[in-house]
Every structure is written in C-alpha cells, then in structure tokens.
Coordinates of C-alpha atoms and ligand atoms in Angstrom, one line a residue:
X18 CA 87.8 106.2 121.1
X19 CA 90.0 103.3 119.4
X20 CA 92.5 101.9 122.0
X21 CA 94.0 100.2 119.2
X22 CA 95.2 102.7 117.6
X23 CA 98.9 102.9 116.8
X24 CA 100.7 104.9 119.0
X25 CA 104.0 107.0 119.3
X26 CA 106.9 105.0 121.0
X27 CA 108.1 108.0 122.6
X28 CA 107.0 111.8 122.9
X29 CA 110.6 112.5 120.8
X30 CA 109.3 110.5 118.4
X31 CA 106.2 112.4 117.6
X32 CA 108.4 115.3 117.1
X33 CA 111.4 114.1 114.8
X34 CA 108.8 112.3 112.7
X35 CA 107.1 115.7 112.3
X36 CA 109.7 117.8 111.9
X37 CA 111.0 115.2 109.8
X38 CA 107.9 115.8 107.8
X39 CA 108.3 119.6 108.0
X40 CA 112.2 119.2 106.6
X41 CA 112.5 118.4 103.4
X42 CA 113.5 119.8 99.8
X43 CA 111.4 122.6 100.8
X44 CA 113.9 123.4 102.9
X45 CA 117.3 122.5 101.1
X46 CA 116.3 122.6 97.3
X47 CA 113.6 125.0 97.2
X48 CA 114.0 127.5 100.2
X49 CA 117.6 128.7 98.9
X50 CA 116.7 129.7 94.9
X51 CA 112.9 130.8 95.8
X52 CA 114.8 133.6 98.4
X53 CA 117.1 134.0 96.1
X54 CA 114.9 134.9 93.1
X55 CA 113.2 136.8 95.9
X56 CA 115.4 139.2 96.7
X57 CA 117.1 137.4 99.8
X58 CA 117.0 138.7 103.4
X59 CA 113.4 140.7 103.0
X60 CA 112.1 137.3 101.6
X61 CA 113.6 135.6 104.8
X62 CA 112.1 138.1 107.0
X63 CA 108.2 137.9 105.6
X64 CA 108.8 133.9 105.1
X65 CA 109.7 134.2 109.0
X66 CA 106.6 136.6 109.5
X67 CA 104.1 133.7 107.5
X68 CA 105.7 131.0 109.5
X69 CA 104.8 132.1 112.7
X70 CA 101.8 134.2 112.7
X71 CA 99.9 131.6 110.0
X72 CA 102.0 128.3 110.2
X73 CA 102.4 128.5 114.0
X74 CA 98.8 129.1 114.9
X75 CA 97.4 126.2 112.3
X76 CA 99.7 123.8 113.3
X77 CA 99.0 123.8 116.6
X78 CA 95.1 123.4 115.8
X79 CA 95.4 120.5 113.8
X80 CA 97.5 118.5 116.1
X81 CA 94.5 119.3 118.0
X82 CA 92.0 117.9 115.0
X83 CA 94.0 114.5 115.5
X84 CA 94.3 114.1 118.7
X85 CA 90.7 114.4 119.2
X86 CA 89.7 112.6 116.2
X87 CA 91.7 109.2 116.6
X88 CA 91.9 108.5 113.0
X89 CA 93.2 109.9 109.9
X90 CA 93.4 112.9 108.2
X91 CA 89.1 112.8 106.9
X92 CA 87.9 110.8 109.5
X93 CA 89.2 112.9 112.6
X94 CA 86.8 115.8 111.1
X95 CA 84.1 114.0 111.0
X96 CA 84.7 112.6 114.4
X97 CA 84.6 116.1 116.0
X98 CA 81.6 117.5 114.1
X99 CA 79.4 114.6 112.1
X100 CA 76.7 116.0 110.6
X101 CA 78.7 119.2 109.0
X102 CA 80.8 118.5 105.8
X103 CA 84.2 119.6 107.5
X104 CA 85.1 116.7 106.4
X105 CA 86.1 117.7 103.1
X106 CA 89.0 120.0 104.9
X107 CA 90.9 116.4 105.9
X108 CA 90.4 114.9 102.1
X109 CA 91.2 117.7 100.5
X110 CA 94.5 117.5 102.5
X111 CA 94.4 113.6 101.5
X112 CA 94.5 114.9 97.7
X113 CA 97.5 117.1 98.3
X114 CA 99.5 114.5 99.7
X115 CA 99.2 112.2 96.8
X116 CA 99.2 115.2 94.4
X117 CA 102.6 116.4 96.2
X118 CA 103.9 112.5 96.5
X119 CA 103.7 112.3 92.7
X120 CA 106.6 114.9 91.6
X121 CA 107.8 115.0 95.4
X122 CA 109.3 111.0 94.7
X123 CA 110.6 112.9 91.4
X124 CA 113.1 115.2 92.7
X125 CA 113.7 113.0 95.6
X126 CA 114.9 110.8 93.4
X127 CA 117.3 112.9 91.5
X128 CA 118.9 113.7 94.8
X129 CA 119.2 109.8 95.5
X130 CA 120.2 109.7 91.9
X131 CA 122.9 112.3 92.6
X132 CA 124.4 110.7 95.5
X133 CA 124.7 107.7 93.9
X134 CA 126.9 109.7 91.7
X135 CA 129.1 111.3 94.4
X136 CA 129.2 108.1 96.2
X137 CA 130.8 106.4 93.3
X138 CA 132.9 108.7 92.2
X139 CA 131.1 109.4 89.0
X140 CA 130.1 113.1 90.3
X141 CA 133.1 115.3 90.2
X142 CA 134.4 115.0 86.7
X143 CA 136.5 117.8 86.8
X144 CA 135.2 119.4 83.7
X145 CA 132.9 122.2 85.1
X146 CA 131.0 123.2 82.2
X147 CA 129.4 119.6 82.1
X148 CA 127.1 120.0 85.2
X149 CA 124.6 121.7 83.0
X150 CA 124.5 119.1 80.7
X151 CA 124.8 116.2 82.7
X152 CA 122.3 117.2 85.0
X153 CA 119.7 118.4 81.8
X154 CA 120.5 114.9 80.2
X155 CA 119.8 113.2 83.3
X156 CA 116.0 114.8 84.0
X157 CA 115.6 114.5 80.2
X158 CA 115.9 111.4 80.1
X159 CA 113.2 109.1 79.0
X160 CA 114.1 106.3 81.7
X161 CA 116.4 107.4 84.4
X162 CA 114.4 109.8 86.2
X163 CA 111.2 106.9 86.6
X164 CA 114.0 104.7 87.7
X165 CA 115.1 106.6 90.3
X166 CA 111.7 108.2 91.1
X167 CA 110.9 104.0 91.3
X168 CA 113.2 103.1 93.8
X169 CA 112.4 106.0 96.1
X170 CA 109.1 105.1 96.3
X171 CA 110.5 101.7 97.4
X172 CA 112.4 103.1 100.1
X173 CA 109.3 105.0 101.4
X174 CA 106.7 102.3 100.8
X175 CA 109.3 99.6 102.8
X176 CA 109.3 101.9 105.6
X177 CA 106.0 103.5 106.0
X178 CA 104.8 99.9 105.6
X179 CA 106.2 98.5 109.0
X180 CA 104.0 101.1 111.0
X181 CA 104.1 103.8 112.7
X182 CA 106.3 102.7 115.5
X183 CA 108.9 100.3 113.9
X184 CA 108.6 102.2 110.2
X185 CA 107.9 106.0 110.6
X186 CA 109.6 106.7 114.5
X187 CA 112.0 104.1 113.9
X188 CA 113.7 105.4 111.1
X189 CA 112.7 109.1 112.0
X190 CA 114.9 108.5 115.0
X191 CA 117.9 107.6 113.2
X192 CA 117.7 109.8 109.8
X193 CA 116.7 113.2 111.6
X194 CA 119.8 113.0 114.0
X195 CA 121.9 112.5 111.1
X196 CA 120.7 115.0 109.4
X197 CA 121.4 117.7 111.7
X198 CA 125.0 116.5 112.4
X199 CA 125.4 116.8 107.9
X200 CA 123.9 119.9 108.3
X201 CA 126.3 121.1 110.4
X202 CA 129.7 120.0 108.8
X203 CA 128.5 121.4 106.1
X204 CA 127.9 124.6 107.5
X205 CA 131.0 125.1 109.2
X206 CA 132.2 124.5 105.8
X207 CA 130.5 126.8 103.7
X208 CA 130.8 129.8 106.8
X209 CA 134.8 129.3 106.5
X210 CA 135.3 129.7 102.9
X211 CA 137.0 133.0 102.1
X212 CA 134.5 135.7 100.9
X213 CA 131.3 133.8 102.6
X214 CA 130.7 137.5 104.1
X215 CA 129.3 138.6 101.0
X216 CA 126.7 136.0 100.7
X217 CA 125.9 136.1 104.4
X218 CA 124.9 139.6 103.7
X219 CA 122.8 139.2 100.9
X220 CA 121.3 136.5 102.5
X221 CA 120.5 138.0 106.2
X222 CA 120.4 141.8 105.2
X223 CA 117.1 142.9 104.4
X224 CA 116.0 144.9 101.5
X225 CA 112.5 145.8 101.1
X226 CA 112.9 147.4 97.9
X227 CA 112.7 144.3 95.8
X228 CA 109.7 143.4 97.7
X229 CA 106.4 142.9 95.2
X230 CA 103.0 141.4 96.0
X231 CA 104.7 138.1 93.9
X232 CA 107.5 137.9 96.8
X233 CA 104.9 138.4 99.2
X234 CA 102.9 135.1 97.7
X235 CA 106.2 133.4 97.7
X236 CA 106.9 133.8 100.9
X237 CA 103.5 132.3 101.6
X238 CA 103.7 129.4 99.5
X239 CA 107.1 128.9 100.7
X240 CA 105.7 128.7 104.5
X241 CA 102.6 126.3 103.7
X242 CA 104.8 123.8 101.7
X243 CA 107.8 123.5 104.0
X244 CA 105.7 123.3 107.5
X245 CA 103.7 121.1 105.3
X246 CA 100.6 122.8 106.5
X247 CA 97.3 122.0 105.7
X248 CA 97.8 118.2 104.5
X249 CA 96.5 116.3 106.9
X250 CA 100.3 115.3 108.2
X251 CA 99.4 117.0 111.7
X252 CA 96.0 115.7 111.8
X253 CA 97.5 111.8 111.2
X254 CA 100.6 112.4 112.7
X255 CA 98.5 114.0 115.8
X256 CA 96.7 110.8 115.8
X257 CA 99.4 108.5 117.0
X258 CA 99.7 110.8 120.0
X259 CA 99.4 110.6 123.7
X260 CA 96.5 112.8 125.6
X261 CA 99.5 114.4 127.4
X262 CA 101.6 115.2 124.4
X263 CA 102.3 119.2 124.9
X264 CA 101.0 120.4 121.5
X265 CA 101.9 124.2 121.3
X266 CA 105.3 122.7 122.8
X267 CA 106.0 120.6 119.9
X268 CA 104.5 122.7 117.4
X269 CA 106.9 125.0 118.5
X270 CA 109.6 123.2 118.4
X271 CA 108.4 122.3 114.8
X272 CA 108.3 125.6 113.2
X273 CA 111.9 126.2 114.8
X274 CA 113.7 123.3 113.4
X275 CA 111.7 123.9 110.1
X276 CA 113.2 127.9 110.2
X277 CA 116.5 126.5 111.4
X278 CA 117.2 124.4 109.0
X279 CA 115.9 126.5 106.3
X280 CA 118.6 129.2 107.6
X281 CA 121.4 126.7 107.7
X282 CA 120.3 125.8 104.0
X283 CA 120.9 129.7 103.3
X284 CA 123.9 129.2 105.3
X285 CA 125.4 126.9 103.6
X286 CA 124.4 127.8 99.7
X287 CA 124.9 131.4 99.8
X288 CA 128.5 131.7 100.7
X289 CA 129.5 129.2 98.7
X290 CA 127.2 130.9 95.6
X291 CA 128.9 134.4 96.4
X292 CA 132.4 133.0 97.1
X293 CA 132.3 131.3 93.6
X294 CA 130.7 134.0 91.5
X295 CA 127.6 132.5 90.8
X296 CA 123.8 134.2 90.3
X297 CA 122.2 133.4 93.8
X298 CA 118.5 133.3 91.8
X299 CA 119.8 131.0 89.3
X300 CA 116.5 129.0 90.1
X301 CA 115.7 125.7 90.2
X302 CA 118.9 124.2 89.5
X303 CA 120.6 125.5 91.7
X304 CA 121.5 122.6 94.1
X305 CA 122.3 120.4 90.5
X306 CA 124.3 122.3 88.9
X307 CA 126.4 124.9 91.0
X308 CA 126.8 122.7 94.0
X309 CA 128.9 119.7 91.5
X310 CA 131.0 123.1 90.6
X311 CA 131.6 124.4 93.7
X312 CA 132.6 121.2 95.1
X313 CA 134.9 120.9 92.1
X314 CA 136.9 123.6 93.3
X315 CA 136.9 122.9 97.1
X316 CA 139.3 120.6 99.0
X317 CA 138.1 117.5 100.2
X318 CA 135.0 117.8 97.5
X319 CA 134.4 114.8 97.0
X320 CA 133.7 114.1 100.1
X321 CA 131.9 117.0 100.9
X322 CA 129.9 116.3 97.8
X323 CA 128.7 112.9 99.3
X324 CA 127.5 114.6 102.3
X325 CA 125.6 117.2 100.9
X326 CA 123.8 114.9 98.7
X327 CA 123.0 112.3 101.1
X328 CA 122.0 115.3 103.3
X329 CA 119.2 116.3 101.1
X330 CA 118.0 112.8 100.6
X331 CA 117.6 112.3 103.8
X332 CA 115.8 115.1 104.2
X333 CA 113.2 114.3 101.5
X334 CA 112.7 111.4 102.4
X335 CA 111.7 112.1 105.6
X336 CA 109.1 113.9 104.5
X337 CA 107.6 111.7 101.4
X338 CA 107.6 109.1 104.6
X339 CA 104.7 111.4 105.6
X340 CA 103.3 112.0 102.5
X341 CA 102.3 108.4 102.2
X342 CA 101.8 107.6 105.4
X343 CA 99.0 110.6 105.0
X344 CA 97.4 108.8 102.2
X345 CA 97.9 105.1 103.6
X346 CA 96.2 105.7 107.0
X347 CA 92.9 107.1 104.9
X348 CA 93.2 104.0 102.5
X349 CA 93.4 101.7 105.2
X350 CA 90.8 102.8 107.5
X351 CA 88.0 103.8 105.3
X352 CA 89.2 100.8 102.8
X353 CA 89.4 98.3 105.9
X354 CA 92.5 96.6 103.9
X355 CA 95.7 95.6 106.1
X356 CA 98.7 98.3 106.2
X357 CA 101.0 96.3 103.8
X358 CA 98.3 96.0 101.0
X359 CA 97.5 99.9 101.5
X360 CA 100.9 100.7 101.3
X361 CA 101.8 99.0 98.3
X362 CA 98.3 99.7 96.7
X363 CA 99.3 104.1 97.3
X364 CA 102.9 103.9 96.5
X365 CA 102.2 102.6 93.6
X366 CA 99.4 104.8 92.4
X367 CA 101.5 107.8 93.0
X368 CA 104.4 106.2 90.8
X369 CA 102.2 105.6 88.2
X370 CA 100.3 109.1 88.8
X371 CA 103.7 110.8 88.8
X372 CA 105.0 109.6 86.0
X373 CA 103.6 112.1 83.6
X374 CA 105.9 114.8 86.5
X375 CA 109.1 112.6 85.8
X376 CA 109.1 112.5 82.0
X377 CA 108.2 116.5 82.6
X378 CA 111.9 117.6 81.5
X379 CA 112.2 115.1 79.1
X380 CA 109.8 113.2 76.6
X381 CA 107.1 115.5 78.0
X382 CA 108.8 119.0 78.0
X383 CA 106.9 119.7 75.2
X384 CA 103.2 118.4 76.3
X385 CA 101.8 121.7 78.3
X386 CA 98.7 123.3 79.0
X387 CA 98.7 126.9 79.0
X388 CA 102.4 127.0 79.0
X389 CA 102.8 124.4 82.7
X390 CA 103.7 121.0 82.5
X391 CA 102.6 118.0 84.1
X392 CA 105.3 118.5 86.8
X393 CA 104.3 122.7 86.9
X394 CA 100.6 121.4 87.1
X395 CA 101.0 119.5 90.6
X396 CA 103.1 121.3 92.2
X397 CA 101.4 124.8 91.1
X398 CA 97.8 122.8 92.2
X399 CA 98.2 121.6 95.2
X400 CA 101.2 124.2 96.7
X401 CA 100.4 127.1 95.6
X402 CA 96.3 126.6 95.0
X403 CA 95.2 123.5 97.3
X404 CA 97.1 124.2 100.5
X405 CA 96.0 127.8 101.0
X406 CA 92.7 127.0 99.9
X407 CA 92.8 123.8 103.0
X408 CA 94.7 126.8 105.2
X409 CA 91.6 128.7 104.6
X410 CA 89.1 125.5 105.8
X411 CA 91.4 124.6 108.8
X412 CA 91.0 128.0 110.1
X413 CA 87.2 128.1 109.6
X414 CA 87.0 125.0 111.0
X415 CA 89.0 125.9 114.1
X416 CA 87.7 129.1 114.1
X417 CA 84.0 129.1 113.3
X418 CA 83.2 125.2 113.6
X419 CA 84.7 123.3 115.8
X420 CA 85.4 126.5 118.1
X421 CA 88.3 127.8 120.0
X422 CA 87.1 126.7 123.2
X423 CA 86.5 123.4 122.1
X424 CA 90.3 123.6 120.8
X425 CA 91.7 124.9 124.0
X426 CA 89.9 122.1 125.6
X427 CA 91.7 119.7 123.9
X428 CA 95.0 120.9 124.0
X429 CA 94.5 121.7 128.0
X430 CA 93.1 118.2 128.3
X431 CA 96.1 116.6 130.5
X432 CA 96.9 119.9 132.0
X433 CA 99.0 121.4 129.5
X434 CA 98.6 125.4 129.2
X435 CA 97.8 126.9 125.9
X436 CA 100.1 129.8 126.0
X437 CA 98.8 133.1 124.6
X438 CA 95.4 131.4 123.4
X439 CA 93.7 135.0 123.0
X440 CA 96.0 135.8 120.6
X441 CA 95.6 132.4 119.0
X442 CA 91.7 132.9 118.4
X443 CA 92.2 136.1 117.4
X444 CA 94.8 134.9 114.5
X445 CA 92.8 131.7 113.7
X446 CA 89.1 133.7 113.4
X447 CA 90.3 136.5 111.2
X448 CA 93.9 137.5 110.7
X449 CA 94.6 134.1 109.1
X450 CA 91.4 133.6 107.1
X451 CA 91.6 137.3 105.7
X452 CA 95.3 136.4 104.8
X453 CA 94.3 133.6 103.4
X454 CA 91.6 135.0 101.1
X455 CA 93.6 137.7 99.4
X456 CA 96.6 135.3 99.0
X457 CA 94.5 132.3 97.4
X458 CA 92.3 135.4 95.0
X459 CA 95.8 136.6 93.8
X460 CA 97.5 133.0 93.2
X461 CA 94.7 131.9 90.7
X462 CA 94.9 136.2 89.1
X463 CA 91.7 137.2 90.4
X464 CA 93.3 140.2 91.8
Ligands
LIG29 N1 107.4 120.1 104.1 C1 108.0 119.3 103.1 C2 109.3 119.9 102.6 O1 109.6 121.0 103.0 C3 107.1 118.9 101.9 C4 105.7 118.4 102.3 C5 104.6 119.1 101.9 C6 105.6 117.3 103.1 C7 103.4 118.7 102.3 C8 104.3 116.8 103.5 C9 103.2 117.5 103.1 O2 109.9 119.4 101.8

C-alpha cells in the first residue's frame, strides 16, 4: 500500500468533506422544483425509500472500494481485482464527474452571480415583475454566465489545488458549519411566515395519486445525483481515509445530512411558495425567480436575500470541490504530473468543455439535438443515464466481483461491525441491480 498517500486530518473531516460533496444544488436548487413537479410529499417519501435502500447500501461499499484500493477512483478497482476489467466502473465515474463539473460550475456560478447581486444591493429592485427578465437576460447572455461559470472554477481549482488536507478538509471544515447555521435562520424564517401550514402540507403529506413510473425515475435520479453516488467521490474520498474510519457510521451519517438538508430545503421554499401564491412546480427557476420576489415582500429581505444566496453557493461549491478533486486525483496519478499542474490542467478543461452548457440559454438556445441542448445533454447523460448505469457496475462489482465477504472484510478490518450485513448482500446482489436494470431500460425508453 502507498504510505504516502494523503490522508484525512481528522475523522470529521472525512465526513464534512463528503457530505459536503453529497450537499449541493441537488439539494437546494434541484430537490425543491423536481418534488414539486412531482407531486410533493409521495415524491419525498420514494426519494427517502431510493436513498436508503439503493444510496445507503452503495455508499457504504465504495468507501470500501477506496479504502482498500489506496488510489483514485480507476485505480482502486483495479487494485482489488487486476486482471478483470472492473476497472471501467471507477472511469466511467471519472467521466461523470467532469461531465457533471461542466454545467455543475454553470449554475454554480449563477448562484455566485446572484449573491453578488444581493450583496450589493443590486438584487431587490423592488419591481417584481423584473425577476423573470433579469434572471432570463442574465443566463441569456452571451458573456456573463462564462464569467461567472469562470470564476467559480477559480475558486474550486484554488482550493482543491492545496490538497486534500489544507484545500478540501480545510475549507470543508469552515463552509459546511456555515452552512447549516444559514440553513437554519432561514428555516426559522420561512416556518414563521403566516400561512407556511399550507405549504408544509403539500410538502410532507403524501399523495400517491400523482405518482407515475416518471415520478418514480425521478425520485431515482434525484437520489443518485444528490448522494453523488456512483462517481467515484467515495471511492477517492475513501482513499484519504484511516483503516479505522467507521464506514457504515459515516455513510450513515452521510445519507442523513444529505435527507436533512434536502427537507430543510423543502422547509424553507415551500412555505414561502404557498404563503405567496406561487406554483410550487414552477421548475427550474424556481430559486431565481420567486425567491428575489418573495424576499421583495418580506422584512429584513435584503438581508435574508444575501443569506440564502450565499447559502446555496456554499453549498455547490462544496460539492464541485469534489467533482474536481474526482477528476484531479486520476490525472495526477495515472498522468504522474504534480497536483497544481493537474488541477489547473482539469479546471480548465471542464471550463472550456462546459462552455457549450453556459451559452445553453443564450447564444445556443437554439443549437439542439433531438430537442436537448448542450446543457440538457450532460446533465440528462451522465444523471440520469451514466450514474445508474455505474450504480449498476458498483453493485456487480460488490456483489458478484469483488464479493461481500471480501467487503465485510474490509469494513471489519479495525474492528468496526458491519451492522445488518445480510441485509446489505442481499440488497447489493439483487434488489439494487434489478432496480437498477428496469430504471436505466426506462430512462433511455426501452420500456
Ligand atoms: N451531490 C451533488 C449535489 O447534490 C452533486 C454531485 C454529483 C457532486 C455527483 C459530485 C458528484 O449537488
């Protein structure tokens, strides 16, 4: 094994910069309008269901592919088992992290873009028709969105290039904290607006009659992207770890924050949407357009516009953190270049690789292939067809290759227990992979 390989600073580091990984605007942006347009509590309720009987169990083994393999996301595969192809599990993840970095650093930016806006005032103009237009003239723009996409990218290449210690855990440690205390004022703020009941009922009260097979795949998707399943992010992430790091512990405690802070995201958008009369599956807007309103009409918005912004950049850029760090560990070791020049070399690529997905909305509305643009393209390849489809190898690979002993072994190595493992195998061999099958046929309209 490589001794020197970075390592975690602390054991609470491991688990902020994953569940900082886990957090994101799958969370805060998408979460909200995708269970909206879904029907609401019902979608929360299967989303819940997906997150721990297919996100739990996966997680947990490829924490375990890491930590065995010392080495990043490919590598580790072919660590445990050399002479099968499994390999191709860890670069398939590889090619969904850069896929997913390319029009992640796009709406990251908008949210840096945004709170910018609050910061300075500029935001809360106090003519609410406007938010519409000045959010469809900013994305439509031929040059502001790259410039903001740009300087994200900045941000996440400075950090992820100081290593995993003094970049990732470092900053980890001081951006998650802060995120939960935003998340929190804002709650309390939301909960106590008159009328918030209404919203807290469409939001937590379940009904199954809007439920379709779509809503179902939804709820999928919606699990794999926000756990951030299937990329390779455990695998490196599980890398930097000590042999007595507790993994069904912290995958645990994982999938919970990830939940949690998708509820408080409900939380704190659907009262607000219900108290001020607006459509709760307005869709991707959503957090653009309403939220500037809503804000408009609340006391103390201004401020409470800066927070929320700055919340959900925080949040996503937590997690493009690990979307390069992904890529940049398998540049740097299979390259053998130095972490700076990898770093530079990947954010880069993804800029220019992502710049089709900025100009999307704007000078490329109109350039699409069977009716998706560039921006529909990469997210609809590697979320909704790439990650199940890597799903779908982790589980063989835990299940059939590398073998659930072998797993247990490794999770049991410093004599942690691996609670309920029957249950695991049994999930991992064939619930998951059947799951898997019949989701991934339907997404591409097989069936
Ligand atoms: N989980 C992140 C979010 O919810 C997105 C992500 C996907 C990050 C895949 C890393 C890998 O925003």
């Amino acid at each position: 094994m490589n001794n020197s390989r970075e390592q975690w600073g602390t054991r609470l580091g491991f688990m902020l910069a994953a569940a900082g990984s886990a957090i994101g605007l799958g969370n805060i942006w998408r979460f909200p309008f995708v269970a909206g347009e879904g029907g609401g509590g019902a979608f929360v309720l299967i989303y819940l269901g997906f997150a721990l009987l297919i996100g739990l169990p996966l997680m947990i083994g490829e924490i375990a592919v890491g930590r065995k393999g010392q080495a990043n996301a490919m590598e580790s595969y072919q660590a445990i088992l050399p002479e099968r192809p499994w390999y191709v599990t860890g670069f398939i993840g590889i090619v969904i992290n850069f896929m997913v970095l390319c029009f992640y650093s796009v709406v990251a930016g908008w949210t840096l873009y945004y709170f910018v806006l609050a910061l300075t005032g500029r935001l809360l103009t106090g003519e609410e028709a406007r938010y519409g237009e000045l959010f469809g003239q900013f994305i439509s723009s031929p040059s502001a969105p790259v410039i903001w996409q740009a300087l994200l990218m900045v941000i996440v290449i400075l950090i992820v290039a100081r290593g995993v210690k003094q970049g990732i855990e470092r900053w980890n440690n001081i951006l998650m904290p802060s995120l939960f205390v935003l998340l929190l004022v804002l709650t309390i703020r939301s909960l106590t607006l008159p009328g918030s009941g209404e919203g807290l009922a469409f939001f937590l009260k379940p009904d199954f009659s809007s439920v379709t097979p779509s809503v179902v795949l939804a709820a999928l998707g919606q699990a794999f992207f926000s756990l951030s399943l299937a990329t390779g992010v455990y695998v490196t992430y599980g890398s930097y770890c000590r042999a007595n790091t507790h993994i069904p512990g912290n995958a645990g405690g994982i999938v919970f924050f990830d939940v949690l802070v998708a509820i408080i995201a409900g939380l704190i958008i659907f009262p607000a949407v219900f108290h001020f009369g607006i459509d709760p599956a307005r869709g991707p807007d959503l957090v653009f357009v309403t939220f500037p309103a809503i804000f408009e009409r609340m006391v103390l918005g201004g401020v409470f516009a800066v927070l929320f912004f700055f919340c959900i950049f925080l949040a996503a850029l937590t997690s493009a953190i690990s979307l390069l760090e992904v890529v940049v560990a398998y540049v740097r070791e299979c390259w053998a270049l130095h972490r700076l020049t990898a770093t530079w070399l990947t954010g880069a690529a993804a800029f220019v690789v992502g710049l089709p997905c900025a100009l999307s909305f704007g000078p490329l509305a109109g350039v699409t292939l069977l009716d998706r643009t560039a921006f529909d393209w990469f997210d609809f390849l590697a979320a909704s067809v790439l990650m199940p489809f890597a799903g779908l190898l982790l589980a063989l690979f835990l299940g059939w290759g590398w073998k659930p002993e072998q797993v247990k072994a490794e999770v049991e190595r410093e004599g942690v227990r691996f609670p309920l493992f029957t249950l695991w195998r049994f999930l991992i061999r064939y619930v998951i992979p059947a799951a898997l099958v019949i989701i991934l046929l339907q997404s591409v309209g097989v069936i």
